[in-house]
Each structure stands twice: as structure tokens, then as C-alpha cells.
């Protein structure tokens, strides 16, 4: 009896913690490979295909190179902030994963293994808040570098995230109004009961959220904070070695996080598709975790696809898009959703 | 009307979806990458690779040691000596030294060559890297090397 107690009380929580740290790292490795290959294929190139089968070991080669690189900090930098910035970015991305449900609870005998670390009644707020903390890392990094291009990148990042947090908040509200909860697990459960995913109920919310999410993760076509043609590499120009790798991993972890949020809020998290069609009932045999992975892989692919397609926005266009289009649209959408919800 | 349709087009992200379709078509389309060590780009007709001496169909050297290439050369790459072959009474080179590190690939020697077909010509070989500077000095037998033998020569293999 004590033996099982040890397993349930110690081993499983520790295992979960390890998994939550490893999962974004693994996804980063997959994403680096996926991004380089897919962008190359979309540009009529082949991309890295020499290291391992079809270049699958290329990220490991990159990581190995970064491990061996000299860690440089220039004399003029602010030493404390310079070191804190990459940690802060990484920390906020990894911590947010604690609240992301990866699948339905698995029953082992009498024990219920939940595929999330914490189910919080304010999970959605926590995740959004934590993902916003990473902007502090970006600002600190840009400021502490004491160099003009990182500073420009950091400034752009601040303006961009301030602009795009608003449409994100408004579209999240419309989902919350339908689910009547800001608990991420509850939102998925509600979609399971409603037998329709919010993405099909609230298409405008989804599109606005997705555009804003691309802007918040600093991805093309909104990658102005790290526009390499203008700002060398943006806020992490002065970073090298593992500190740079932290920024890099955190960016991809953030993408995975945002994709997870989209999947949970708009596309039913771990639910199997076509809940209403009896012919597709066999899809429910596949575990929820797999469905969740398939769905987030689609959105991660969409990130890369969009990056390969669209040129970068000019900065004033970016701000105009947020304030003159997305925010009014999100407000209107929110108003309509609230009215419908009030009547129903 | 035009304004309205333009607004609708922008609002429903028509152009962005079209762009995504274009990249998707490229994604499945033919790739233009040539994977270098395995595949080599076909060289153009008048490609100026490394200079080579050629032989005729019977395996006899074409060069008649007239030294026209040596006179034409702007950078003094050549050092040629020939003797008259007693049987056929034609001149044949016994010494044909050529310095790759001096050559500018101008092609004057090829133009000057009087034999038909030309004895000295540009080959299609463009891989001329070597770690040993003495490998840039060619002798008579090296001038006929090509392909793998030439690479072996550059890598410091036996001077065949």
C-alpha cells in the first residue's frame, strides 16, 4: 500500500514535471527541423537533408554547435538584466505549460492520471498572463544589451505586444462567454457537451485570435522585433551560446503554447473530430493525446506555411492593422457574441 | 462597387489564401536543388574548366609541340620541348610543363592551337582544389589526366 502511495504521490508528479519541461524542448527540436524543411520545400529547395534520415538530426547538430559556442557578454551590458532576460523568457514559456491540458484523464485502476499539472479555475488567464511575461524578457534583453539594434527590436516588441494583447483578450472573452468558464479543461469539456467546436461557432474570433497570436509570438509576417534585414537579429543580437539558445527555444515553446491554446479554445483540445457523425465513431478509439498532437502540429505547420508565404509588414501597417481593424472587429464580434449568449 | 468588392476581398483574406495556395503548389512541385557531390550541374558548351591535352581516336597525342600556345600565353604558363618522331616525322612533345597557378583561363592558347581537332582545350572539370602547391604544376603526363585520376593527382596521389 505504501508502495503505491509512493508511486502516486512522488513518482507521477515528478514524472509530470519532467515531461512538462521535456515536451516543449522536444517540440522545439521537431519545429526547427519542420520549419527549415518546409520553408525550403516551399521555396523549391530541399533544405537540410544530410544529418540523419532526411536531416532529422539537424536540430541536434545546431544545438551542439550552440553548446560549444563562447558565451560573450560585452562590457557595456547591464550584467544582471542581461543574464535574467533569457531565463525570464524561458521560465514564462515553460511555466505556462503546467496549465495546458494535453489530453483526457487516463484511468489506471482507481487512480486517475491527469495529463496536466494543475487545473486552475483561472487557467486561461494564467496562461495568457505568463505568456505576456515573456515580453519582459525581450525588453530586458534589448535594454541590457546596450546596443542600438537590440533596443530597437525591444521597443518594437513592446508596441507590438501591447497592440495585439487587446484583440487576443477580446476574442478569448467571446470563447469564455460561451463556455461560461476560464478553466481550460472546462472549456474543452463544454465543447464535448455542445458537440461543436468553438472554432466553427466563432470563426471571426478564431481568425482574429490567430492573427494576433502570430503577432504575439513575433512570427512572420509580424516578426518586426527580430527583422533580420533591418535589425540584424533584433533583441537577441548581442546574445550568443546557450543564452541565445534560450531565446530561440523560448520562441518555439511560445509557438507551441499558442497553438495549444488555439486547439483548446477553438478546436476541441483532445476531442476526436466529427462527434455528430456515427460513421466516424471509430475515431474515438485513438487516445485524446494523439488528437491533441495532430491538431497542434497542424497549427505549427500553419505558422511555417504563413512564414513561407507572406512578406513582412511595415511597422505602421502592423499598428494600423491592430488598432483600425482587429480591435474594432474583435469588439464588434464580442458584442454580437455577448448579445447572442444573453438571448440564448 | 469596386470599393465594396475590394473591401470584401481584403476582409475574407482572399489574397492571403491565394498566396498560401501558391506556396502549397511549390511545396509539392519540382525542386531545383542539385545535390552537389552526387549530382553535378551540366556545364555550358563553352565552359572554361581546367586546360587539358587531348588525344585522337587512336590514342595518339594530337600535340605537335609547335609552341604556339606558349607564344600566345600572356602569363608564361608553358614550358614545352619537342623532338621529331623518327618514324612518322612529326614533332611530339617530350616536355610539357604547365602552371595552373599562373593560368588566367583566358583561352589564348586554345585559340592559337593549330591542330584539328585542337590539341589543347578547356575540359569541363572545375574541381581544382589542392592542399599542396606543387600539385599546381603539371607535366606532360599530368596534362592528359581527367575525372578521378585528376582528383587523385590533386589530392597528392601518385603522379601517373
CSV table of C-alpha atoms in Angstrom, one decimal:
chain,number,residue,atom,x,y,z
A,1,UNK,CA,0.0,0.0,0.0
A,2,UNK,CA,2.8,2.4,0.9
A,3,UNK,CA,4.5,1.4,-2.3
A,4,UNK,CA,1.6,2.6,-4.5
A,5,UNK,CA,1.4,5.7,-2.3
A,6,UNK,CA,4.9,6.5,-3.2
A,7,UNK,CA,4.3,6.0,-6.9
A,8,UNK,CA,1.2,8.2,-6.9
A,9,UNK,CA,2.4,10.9,-4.6
A,10,UNK,CA,6.0,11.2,-5.7
A,11,UNK,CA,6.9,9.5,-9.0
A,12,UNK,CA,3.9,10.6,-11.0
A,13,UNK,CA,4.2,14.3,-10.1
A,14,UNK,CA,8.0,14.2,-10.7
A,15,UNK,CA,7.4,12.5,-14.0
A,16,UNK,CA,4.9,15.1,-15.0
A,17,UNK,CA,7.3,17.9,-14.1
A,18,UNK,CA,10.0,16.3,-16.2
A,19,UNK,CA,7.5,15.8,-19.0
A,20,UNK,CA,6.4,19.4,-18.9
A,21,UNK,CA,10.0,20.6,-19.3
A,22,UNK,CA,10.9,18.0,-21.9
A,23,UNK,CA,7.7,18.4,-24.0
A,24,UNK,CA,8.4,22.0,-25.2
A,25,UNK,CA,12.1,21.1,-25.8
A,26,UNK,CA,11.1,18.1,-28.0
A,27,UNK,CA,8.5,20.2,-29.8
A,28,UNK,CA,11.2,22.8,-30.4
A,29,UNK,CA,13.5,20.2,-32.0
A,30,UNK,CA,10.7,19.0,-34.2
A,31,UNK,CA,9.8,22.5,-35.1
A,32,UNK,CA,13.3,23.6,-36.0
A,33,UNK,CA,13.5,20.7,-38.4
A,34,UNK,CA,10.0,21.1,-39.7
A,35,UNK,CA,10.5,24.9,-40.3
A,36,UNK,CA,13.7,24.5,-42.2
A,37,UNK,CA,12.5,21.7,-44.3
A,38,UNK,CA,9.0,23.1,-45.0
A,39,UNK,CA,10.2,26.6,-45.8
A,40,UNK,CA,12.8,25.1,-48.1
A,41,UNK,CA,10.3,22.9,-49.9
A,42,UNK,CA,8.0,25.9,-50.4
A,43,UNK,CA,10.9,27.8,-51.9
A,44,UNK,CA,11.7,25.0,-54.4
A,45,UNK,CA,14.7,24.0,-52.3
A,46,UNK,CA,15.4,20.8,-50.4
A,47,UNK,CA,16.6,22.1,-47.1
A,48,UNK,CA,18.8,20.2,-44.7
A,49,UNK,CA,18.7,16.5,-45.6
A,50,UNK,CA,22.2,15.2,-44.8
A,51,UNK,CA,22.3,14.8,-41.0
A,52,UNK,CA,20.4,11.7,-40.2
A,53,UNK,CA,17.4,10.5,-42.1
A,54,UNK,CA,16.0,13.4,-44.2
A,55,UNK,CA,18.0,15.8,-41.9
A,56,UNK,CA,16.1,14.9,-38.8
A,57,UNK,CA,19.2,15.2,-36.7
A,58,UNK,CA,19.9,18.7,-37.9
A,59,UNK,CA,18.5,20.4,-34.8
A,60,UNK,CA,20.8,18.3,-32.6
A,61,UNK,CA,23.8,19.5,-34.7
A,62,UNK,CA,22.6,23.1,-34.3
A,63,UNK,CA,22.1,22.6,-30.5
A,64,UNK,CA,25.6,21.0,-30.2
A,65,UNK,CA,27.1,24.0,-32.0
A,66,UNK,CA,25.4,26.4,-29.6
A,67,UNK,CA,26.6,24.4,-26.6
A,68,UNK,CA,30.1,24.7,-27.7
A,69,UNK,CA,30.0,28.4,-28.6
A,70,UNK,CA,31.7,31.0,-26.5
A,71,UNK,CA,29.3,32.9,-24.2
A,72,UNK,CA,30.0,36.6,-24.8
A,73,UNK,CA,28.8,39.5,-22.8
A,74,UNK,CA,30.1,42.9,-23.9
A,75,UNK,CA,31.5,45.3,-21.3
A,76,UNK,CA,28.8,47.9,-21.6
A,77,UNK,CA,25.9,45.5,-21.0
A,78,UNK,CA,23.9,45.5,-17.7
A,79,UNK,CA,25.2,42.2,-16.3
A,80,UNK,CA,22.2,41.3,-14.1
A,81,UNK,CA,19.4,42.1,-16.6
A,82,UNK,CA,21.5,40.6,-19.4
A,83,UNK,CA,21.5,37.3,-17.6
A,84,UNK,CA,18.0,37.5,-16.3
A,85,UNK,CA,16.4,38.1,-19.7
A,86,UNK,CA,16.8,34.7,-21.4
A,87,UNK,CA,15.8,32.9,-18.1
A,88,UNK,CA,12.7,35.0,-17.8
A,89,UNK,CA,11.6,34.3,-21.4
A,90,UNK,CA,12.2,30.6,-20.9
A,91,UNK,CA,10.6,30.4,-17.5
A,92,UNK,CA,7.4,32.1,-18.6
A,93,UNK,CA,7.0,29.8,-21.6
A,94,UNK,CA,7.7,26.6,-19.6
A,95,UNK,CA,5.6,27.5,-16.6
A,96,UNK,CA,2.6,28.2,-18.8
A,97,UNK,CA,2.7,24.6,-20.0
A,98,UNK,CA,1.7,23.4,-16.4
A,99,UNK,CA,-1.8,24.6,-17.1
A,100,UNK,CA,-2.2,23.2,-20.6
A,101,UNK,CA,-4.2,20.0,-20.6
A,102,UNK,CA,-2.6,17.6,-23.1
A,103,UNK,CA,-5.4,15.0,-23.1
A,104,UNK,CA,-8.3,13.5,-21.3
A,105,UNK,CA,-7.6,11.9,-17.8
A,106,UNK,CA,-6.4,8.3,-18.1
A,107,UNK,CA,-7.8,5.8,-15.6
A,108,UNK,CA,-5.4,3.3,-14.1
A,109,UNK,CA,-7.4,1.2,-11.7
A,110,UNK,CA,-8.8,3.6,-9.2
A,111,UNK,CA,-6.2,6.3,-9.9
A,112,UNK,CA,-6.9,9.0,-12.4
A,113,UNK,CA,-3.9,10.2,-14.3
A,114,UNK,CA,-4.5,13.7,-15.5
A,115,UNK,CA,-2.4,14.9,-18.4
A,116,UNK,CA,-1.9,18.3,-16.9
A,117,UNK,CA,0.0,19.5,-13.8
A,118,UNK,CA,-2.5,22.0,-12.5
A,119,UNK,CA,-6.2,22.5,-13.2
A,120,UNK,CA,-6.8,26.1,-12.3
A,121,UNK,CA,-10.3,27.8,-12.3
A,122,UNK,CA,-8.5,30.7,-13.9
A,123,UNK,CA,-6.2,28.6,-16.2
A,124,UNK,CA,-6.8,30.7,-19.3
A,125,UNK,CA,-5.9,34.0,-17.5
A,126,UNK,CA,-2.8,32.4,-16.1
A,127,UNK,CA,-1.6,31.1,-19.4
A,128,UNK,CA,-2.2,34.4,-21.1
A,129,UNK,CA,-0.5,36.3,-18.2
A,130,UNK,CA,2.5,34.1,-18.2
A,131,UNK,CA,2.9,34.3,-22.0
A,132,UNK,CA,2.8,38.1,-21.6
A,133,UNK,CA,5.6,38.0,-19.0
A,134,UNK,CA,8.0,36.8,-21.8
A,135,UNK,CA,7.8,40.3,-23.2
A,136,UNK,CA,9.7,41.5,-20.1
A,137,UNK,CA,12.5,39.1,-21.1
A,138,UNK,CA,12.5,40.7,-24.5
A,139,UNK,CA,12.6,44.2,-23.2
A,140,UNK,CA,15.3,43.4,-20.6
A,141,UNK,CA,17.3,41.6,-23.3
A,142,UNK,CA,17.1,44.6,-25.6
A,143,UNK,CA,17.8,47.2,-22.9
A,144,UNK,CA,20.6,45.3,-21.2
A,145,UNK,CA,22.5,44.7,-24.4
A,146,UNK,CA,23.2,48.5,-24.5
A,147,UNK,CA,23.3,48.4,-28.3
A,148,UNK,CA,21.1,50.2,-30.8
A,149,UNK,CA,19.6,47.3,-32.8
A,150,UNK,CA,18.5,45.2,-29.8
A,151,UNK,CA,17.0,48.3,-28.3
A,152,UNK,CA,15.0,49.0,-31.5
A,153,UNK,CA,13.9,45.4,-31.5
A,154,UNK,CA,12.8,45.6,-27.9
A,155,UNK,CA,10.9,48.8,-28.5
A,156,UNK,CA,9.1,47.3,-31.4
A,157,UNK,CA,8.3,44.3,-29.4
A,158,UNK,CA,6.7,46.3,-26.7
A,159,UNK,CA,4.5,48.3,-29.0
A,160,UNK,CA,3.5,45.2,-30.9
A,161,UNK,CA,2.5,43.1,-27.9
A,162,UNK,CA,0.7,46.0,-26.3
A,163,UNK,CA,-1.4,46.3,-29.5
A,164,UNK,CA,-2.1,42.6,-30.0
A,165,UNK,CA,-2.9,41.7,-26.4
A,166,UNK,CA,-6.2,43.6,-26.8
A,167,UNK,CA,-7.7,41.6,-29.7
A,168,UNK,CA,-6.4,38.5,-28.0
A,169,UNK,CA,-8.2,39.4,-24.8
A,170,UNK,CA,-11.4,40.3,-26.6
A,171,UNK,CA,-11.6,37.1,-28.6
A,172,UNK,CA,-10.8,35.0,-25.6
A,173,UNK,CA,-13.7,36.7,-23.8
A,174,UNK,CA,-16.1,35.5,-26.6
A,175,UNK,CA,-15.0,31.9,-26.0
A,176,UNK,CA,-15.2,32.3,-22.3
A,177,UNK,CA,-18.8,33.7,-22.7
A,178,UNK,CA,-19.8,30.5,-24.5
A,179,UNK,CA,-18.0,28.1,-22.2
A,180,UNK,CA,-19.0,30.1,-19.0
A,181,UNK,CA,-15.6,29.2,-17.6
A,182,UNK,CA,-12.0,30.3,-17.8
A,183,UNK,CA,-10.8,26.8,-16.8
A,184,UNK,CA,-9.0,25.3,-19.8
A,185,UNK,CA,-10.3,21.8,-19.0
A,186,UNK,CA,-13.8,23.1,-18.6
A,187,UNK,CA,-13.7,24.8,-22.0
A,188,UNK,CA,-12.8,21.5,-23.6
A,189,UNK,CA,-15.5,19.7,-21.7
A,190,UNK,CA,-18.0,22.3,-22.7
A,191,UNK,CA,-17.1,21.7,-26.4
A,192,UNK,CA,-17.5,18.0,-25.8
A,193,UNK,CA,-21.0,18.5,-24.4
A,194,UNK,CA,-22.0,21.0,-27.1
A,195,UNK,CA,-20.8,18.6,-29.8
A,196,UNK,CA,-19.4,21.5,-31.8
A,197,UNK,CA,-16.1,23.2,-31.6
A,198,UNK,CA,-16.0,26.9,-30.8
A,199,UNK,CA,-13.8,27.5,-33.9
A,200,UNK,CA,-16.9,26.7,-36.1
A,201,UNK,CA,-19.2,28.6,-33.8
A,202,UNK,CA,-17.0,31.7,-33.6
A,203,UNK,CA,-15.0,31.8,-36.8
A,204,UNK,CA,-14.3,35.6,-36.5
A,205,UNK,CA,-12.9,35.1,-33.0
A,206,UNK,CA,-10.7,32.3,-34.3
A,207,UNK,CA,-9.2,34.3,-37.2
A,208,UNK,CA,-8.6,37.4,-35.1
A,209,UNK,CA,-7.1,35.3,-32.3
A,210,UNK,CA,-4.8,33.5,-34.8
A,211,UNK,CA,-3.6,36.7,-36.4
A,212,UNK,CA,-2.9,38.3,-33.0
A,213,UNK,CA,-1.2,35.1,-31.8
A,214,UNK,CA,1.2,35.2,-34.8
A,215,UNK,CA,2.0,38.8,-33.8
A,216,UNK,CA,2.4,38.0,-30.2
A,217,UNK,CA,4.9,35.2,-30.9
A,218,UNK,CA,6.9,37.5,-33.2
A,219,UNK,CA,6.5,35.3,-36.2
A,220,UNK,CA,6.4,36.2,-39.9
A,221,UNK,CA,4.8,38.3,-41.2
A,222,UNK,CA,4.8,40.1,-37.9
A,223,UNK,CA,8.4,39.4,-36.9
A,224,UNK,CA,9.4,43.0,-36.7
A,225,UNK,CA,11.2,42.7,-33.3
A,226,UNK,CA,13.7,40.4,-35.0
A,227,UNK,CA,13.6,41.6,-38.6
A,228,UNK,CA,16.9,40.4,-39.7
A,229,UNK,CA,17.1,42.7,-42.7
A,230,UNK,CA,16.7,45.8,-40.6
A,231,UNK,CA,17.8,44.9,-37.1
A,232,UNK,CA,20.5,42.2,-37.5
A,233,UNK,CA,18.6,39.8,-35.2
A,234,UNK,CA,16.5,42.2,-33.1
A,235,UNK,CA,16.6,41.9,-29.3
A,236,UNK,CA,18.9,38.9,-29.1
A,237,UNK,CA,21.6,40.3,-31.4
A,238,UNK,CA,24.2,40.5,-28.6
A,239,UNK,CA,23.4,37.1,-27.2
A,240,UNK,CA,25.5,34.0,-28.1
A,241,UNK,CA,25.8,30.4,-27.0
A,242,UNK,CA,23.3,29.0,-24.6
A,243,UNK,CA,21.7,32.4,-23.7
A,244,UNK,CA,20.8,32.7,-27.4
A,245,UNK,CA,19.6,29.2,-27.4
A,246,UNK,CA,17.3,30.0,-24.5
A,247,UNK,CA,15.7,32.8,-26.5
A,248,UNK,CA,15.4,30.5,-29.5
A,249,UNK,CA,13.8,27.6,-27.6
A,250,UNK,CA,11.5,30.0,-25.8
A,251,UNK,CA,10.2,31.4,-29.1
A,252,UNK,CA,9.4,28.0,-30.3
A,253,UNK,CA,7.9,26.9,-26.9
A,254,UNK,CA,5.7,30.0,-27.1
A,255,UNK,CA,4.5,29.0,-30.5
A,256,UNK,CA,3.6,25.5,-29.2
A,257,UNK,CA,1.9,27.2,-26.3
A,258,UNK,CA,-0.2,29.4,-28.5
A,259,UNK,CA,-1.0,26.5,-30.8
A,260,UNK,CA,-2.2,24.6,-27.8
A,261,UNK,CA,-4.4,27.5,-26.7
A,262,UNK,CA,-5.9,27.7,-30.2
A,263,UNK,CA,-6.6,24.0,-30.2
A,264,UNK,CA,-8.1,24.0,-26.7
A,265,UNK,CA,-10.2,27.1,-27.2
A,266,UNK,CA,-11.4,26.7,-30.8
A,267,UNK,CA,-10.8,23.1,-31.9
A,268,UNK,CA,-11.8,20.9,-29.0
A,269,UNK,CA,-8.4,20.1,-27.4
A,270,UNK,CA,-8.1,16.4,-27.2
A,271,UNK,CA,-11.6,15.6,-28.6
A,272,UNK,CA,-11.9,13.4,-31.7
A,273,UNK,CA,-13.4,15.2,-34.8
A,274,UNK,CA,-16.9,14.6,-36.1
A,275,UNK,CA,-18.7,13.9,-32.8
A,276,UNK,CA,-22.1,14.0,-34.6
A,277,UNK,CA,-21.4,11.6,-37.4
A,278,UNK,CA,-21.8,8.0,-36.3
A,279,UNK,CA,-19.7,6.7,-39.2
A,280,UNK,CA,-16.7,8.4,-37.6
A,281,UNK,CA,-17.3,7.0,-34.1
A,282,UNK,CA,-14.2,4.7,-34.6
A,283,UNK,CA,-12.0,7.9,-34.3
A,284,UNK,CA,-12.7,8.0,-30.6
A,285,UNK,CA,-10.6,4.9,-30.2
A,286,UNK,CA,-7.5,6.9,-30.8
A,287,UNK,CA,-6.4,8.4,-27.5
A,288,UNK,CA,-7.0,12.1,-26.9
A,289,UNK,CA,-3.4,13.0,-26.6
A,290,UNK,CA,-2.8,11.9,-30.2
A,291,UNK,CA,-5.6,14.1,-31.4
A,292,UNK,CA,-4.2,17.0,-29.4
A,293,UNK,CA,-0.8,16.4,-31.0
A,294,UNK,CA,-2.2,16.1,-34.5
A,295,UNK,CA,-4.1,19.4,-34.1
A,296,UNK,CA,-1.3,21.4,-32.7
A,297,UNK,CA,1.0,20.0,-35.4
A,298,UNK,CA,-1.4,21.4,-37.9
A,299,UNK,CA,-1.3,24.8,-36.4
A,300,UNK,CA,2.5,24.7,-36.1
A,301,UNK,CA,2.6,23.8,-39.7
A,302,UNK,CA,0.3,26.7,-40.5
A,303,UNK,CA,2.8,29.0,-38.7
A,304,UNK,CA,5.6,27.8,-41.0
A,305,UNK,CA,3.3,27.9,-44.0
A,306,UNK,CA,2.4,31.5,-43.4
A,307,UNK,CA,6.0,32.4,-42.8
A,308,UNK,CA,6.9,30.9,-46.2
A,309,UNK,CA,4.1,32.8,-47.9
A,310,UNK,CA,3.8,36.3,-46.6
A,311,UNK,CA,6.3,39.2,-46.7
A,312,UNK,CA,7.0,41.2,-43.5
A,313,UNK,CA,4.6,44.0,-42.6
A,314,UNK,CA,5.9,47.5,-42.3
A,315,UNK,CA,5.7,48.8,-38.7
A,316,UNK,CA,3.0,51.4,-39.3
A,317,UNK,CA,0.9,48.9,-41.3
A,318,UNK,CA,1.3,46.5,-38.4
A,319,UNK,CA,0.0,49.0,-35.9
A,320,UNK,CA,-2.8,50.1,-38.2
A,321,UNK,CA,-3.9,46.5,-38.7
A,322,UNK,CA,-4.2,46.1,-34.9
A,323,UNK,CA,-5.9,49.3,-34.0
A,324,UNK,CA,-8.0,50.1,-37.0
A,325,UNK,CA,-9.0,46.5,-38.0
A,326,UNK,CA,-8.5,43.8,-35.4
A,327,UNK,CA,-9.6,45.7,-32.3
A,328,UNK,CA,-12.9,47.1,-33.8
A,329,UNK,CA,-13.6,43.7,-35.3
A,330,UNK,CA,-12.9,41.9,-32.1
A,331,UNK,CA,-15.1,44.4,-30.2
A,332,UNK,CA,-18.0,44.0,-32.6
A,333,UNK,CA,-17.6,40.3,-32.5
A,334,UNK,CA,-17.6,40.3,-28.8
A,335,UNK,CA,-20.7,42.5,-28.7
A,336,UNK,CA,-22.6,40.1,-31.1
A,337,UNK,CA,-21.4,37.0,-29.1
A,338,UNK,CA,-22.5,38.6,-25.8
A,339,UNK,CA,-25.9,39.5,-27.2
A,340,UNK,CA,-26.4,36.0,-28.6
A,341,UNK,CA,-25.4,34.5,-25.3
A,342,UNK,CA,-27.7,36.8,-23.4
A,343,UNK,CA,-30.7,35.9,-25.6
A,344,UNK,CA,-30.0,32.1,-25.6
B,1,UNK,CA,-19.0,48.7,-56.2
B,2,UNK,CA,-15.3,48.3,-56.9
B,3,UNK,CA,-14.6,49.6,-53.4
B,4,UNK,CA,-17.0,47.2,-51.8
B,5,UNK,CA,-15.6,44.2,-53.6
B,6,UNK,CA,-12.1,45.2,-52.7
B,7,UNK,CA,-13.1,45.5,-49.1
B,8,UNK,CA,-14.7,42.1,-49.1
B,9,UNK,CA,-11.6,40.6,-50.8
B,10,UNK,CA,-9.5,42.1,-48.0
B,11,UNK,CA,-11.9,41.1,-45.2
B,12,UNK,CA,-12.1,37.5,-46.2
B,13,UNK,CA,-8.3,37.3,-46.7
B,14,UNK,CA,-8.7,36.2,-50.3
B,15,UNK,CA,-5.2,37.2,-51.4
B,16,UNK,CA,-3.6,35.6,-48.4
B,17,UNK,CA,-5.4,32.3,-49.1
B,18,UNK,CA,-4.3,32.5,-52.7
B,19,UNK,CA,-0.7,33.1,-51.6
B,20,UNK,CA,-0.9,30.0,-49.3
B,21,UNK,CA,-2.2,28.0,-52.3
B,22,UNK,CA,0.9,29.2,-54.3
B,23,UNK,CA,3.3,28.1,-51.6
B,24,UNK,CA,1.5,24.8,-51.3
B,25,UNK,CA,1.9,24.2,-55.0
B,26,UNK,CA,5.6,24.9,-54.7
B,27,UNK,CA,5.7,22.5,-51.8
B,28,UNK,CA,4.7,19.6,-53.9
B,29,UNK,CA,6.3,20.9,-57.1
B,30,UNK,CA,9.7,20.0,-58.7
B,31,UNK,CA,12.7,21.1,-56.7
B,32,UNK,CA,15.6,22.9,-58.4
B,33,UNK,CA,18.3,21.9,-55.9
B,34,UNK,CA,21.2,20.0,-57.3
B,35,UNK,CA,22.8,17.9,-54.6
B,36,UNK,CA,26.3,18.7,-55.4
B,37,UNK,CA,28.7,15.8,-54.6
B,38,UNK,CA,26.3,13.3,-56.0
B,39,UNK,CA,24.9,15.4,-58.9
B,40,UNK,CA,26.9,17.9,-60.8
B,41,UNK,CA,25.4,20.7,-62.8
B,42,UNK,CA,25.7,20.1,-66.5
B,43,UNK,CA,28.4,22.6,-67.8
B,44,UNK,CA,27.6,25.0,-70.6
B,45,UNK,CA,29.0,24.3,-74.1
B,46,UNK,CA,31.9,26.8,-73.8
B,47,UNK,CA,32.6,26.2,-70.2
B,48,UNK,CA,36.2,27.0,-69.2
B,49,UNK,CA,37.3,24.3,-66.9
B,50,UNK,CA,40.9,23.2,-66.4
B,51,UNK,CA,43.1,23.0,-69.6
B,52,UNK,CA,43.7,19.5,-70.9
B,53,UNK,CA,45.7,17.9,-73.7
B,54,UNK,CA,43.7,15.6,-75.9
B,55,UNK,CA,44.5,12.5,-77.9
B,56,UNK,CA,42.9,11.4,-81.2
B,57,UNK,CA,40.6,8.4,-81.6
B,58,UNK,CA,43.5,6.1,-82.0
B,59,UNK,CA,45.0,7.2,-78.7
B,60,UNK,CA,47.8,9.1,-80.4
B,61,UNK,CA,48.6,12.6,-78.9
B,62,UNK,CA,47.4,15.5,-81.0
B,63,UNK,CA,50.0,17.9,-79.9
B,64,UNK,CA,52.8,18.7,-82.4
B,65,UNK,CA,55.0,20.7,-80.0
B,66,UNK,CA,54.7,23.8,-82.2
B,67,UNK,CA,54.8,26.0,-79.0
B,68,UNK,CA,52.0,28.3,-80.4
B,69,UNK,CA,50.3,28.1,-77.1
B,70,UNK,CA,53.4,29.1,-75.3
B,71,UNK,CA,53.8,32.1,-77.5
B,72,UNK,CA,50.2,33.1,-77.2
B,73,UNK,CA,50.1,32.7,-73.4
B,74,UNK,CA,50.0,36.1,-71.6
B,75,UNK,CA,51.3,34.7,-68.3
B,76,UNK,CA,54.0,32.3,-69.4
B,77,UNK,CA,52.4,29.2,-68.1
B,78,UNK,CA,54.0,26.9,-70.6
B,79,UNK,CA,57.4,25.3,-71.0
B,80,UNK,CA,57.5,23.0,-74.0
B,81,UNK,CA,60.2,21.0,-75.7
B,82,UNK,CA,59.6,18.6,-78.6
B,83,UNK,CA,61.5,16.1,-80.7
B,84,UNK,CA,60.9,14.8,-84.2
B,85,UNK,CA,59.5,11.3,-84.1
B,86,UNK,CA,61.8,9.4,-86.5
B,87,UNK,CA,59.1,7.0,-87.8
B,88,UNK,CA,56.2,9.4,-88.6
B,89,UNK,CA,58.5,12.5,-88.9
B,90,UNK,CA,56.1,14.6,-86.8
B,91,UNK,CA,57.1,16.7,-83.8
B,92,UNK,CA,56.0,15.3,-80.4
B,93,UNK,CA,56.3,17.0,-77.0
B,94,UNK,CA,58.7,15.4,-74.6
B,95,UNK,CA,58.3,18.1,-72.0
B,96,UNK,CA,55.1,20.0,-71.5
B,97,UNK,CA,55.1,21.9,-68.2
B,98,UNK,CA,52.0,24.0,-67.4
B,99,UNK,CA,51.4,26.1,-64.3
B,100,UNK,CA,47.8,26.1,-63.1
B,101,UNK,CA,48.6,28.8,-60.5
B,102,UNK,CA,49.6,31.2,-63.3
B,103,UNK,CA,46.8,30.4,-65.7
B,104,UNK,CA,44.0,33.1,-66.1
B,105,UNK,CA,41.8,30.9,-68.2
B,106,UNK,CA,41.9,33.4,-71.0
B,107,UNK,CA,41.8,30.8,-73.7
B,108,UNK,CA,44.5,32.3,-76.0
B,109,UNK,CA,46.4,29.0,-76.1
B,110,UNK,CA,43.3,27.2,-77.2
B,111,UNK,CA,42.7,29.8,-80.0
B,112,UNK,CA,46.3,29.5,-81.1
B,113,UNK,CA,46.4,25.7,-81.3
B,114,UNK,CA,46.9,24.8,-85.0
B,115,UNK,CA,45.9,21.1,-84.9
B,116,UNK,CA,42.5,19.8,-85.9
B,117,UNK,CA,40.9,18.9,-83.6
B,118,UNK,CA,42.6,21.2,-81.2
B,119,UNK,CA,45.2,19.5,-79.0
B,120,UNK,CA,44.8,21.8,-76.0
B,121,UNK,CA,41.2,22.5,-74.9
B,122,UNK,CA,39.2,23.5,-71.9
B,123,UNK,CA,37.8,20.5,-70.1
B,124,UNK,CA,34.6,20.5,-68.0
B,125,UNK,CA,36.5,19.9,-64.8
B,126,UNK,CA,36.1,22.7,-62.3
B,127,UNK,CA,37.3,20.9,-59.1
B,128,UNK,CA,40.9,22.1,-58.8
B,129,UNK,CA,41.3,22.3,-55.1
B,130,UNK,CA,44.5,21.0,-53.6
B,131,UNK,CA,46.4,21.4,-50.3
B,132,UNK,CA,49.8,21.0,-51.9
B,133,UNK,CA,51.1,23.9,-54.1
B,134,UNK,CA,53.4,21.7,-56.1
B,135,UNK,CA,50.2,20.0,-57.4
B,136,UNK,CA,49.5,23.1,-59.4
B,137,UNK,CA,52.5,22.4,-61.7
B,138,UNK,CA,51.6,20.0,-64.4
B,139,UNK,CA,53.9,17.9,-66.5
B,140,UNK,CA,53.3,16.1,-69.8
B,141,UNK,CA,51.7,13.0,-68.4
B,142,UNK,CA,49.5,15.1,-66.0
B,143,UNK,CA,48.1,17.1,-68.8
B,144,UNK,CA,46.1,14.0,-70.1
B,145,UNK,CA,44.5,13.3,-66.6
B,146,UNK,CA,40.8,13.6,-66.2
B,147,UNK,CA,38.0,12.7,-63.8
B,148,UNK,CA,39.0,10.6,-60.8
B,149,UNK,CA,42.7,10.4,-61.9
B,150,UNK,CA,42.9,14.1,-61.9
B,151,UNK,CA,41.4,14.3,-58.4
B,152,UNK,CA,43.8,11.7,-57.2
B,153,UNK,CA,46.6,13.9,-58.6
B,154,UNK,CA,45.3,17.0,-56.8
B,155,UNK,CA,45.0,15.0,-53.6
B,156,UNK,CA,48.6,14.1,-53.7
B,157,UNK,CA,48.3,10.6,-55.1
B,158,UNK,CA,50.9,9.1,-57.4
B,159,UNK,CA,51.9,11.2,-60.3
B,160,UNK,CA,50.8,8.8,-63.0
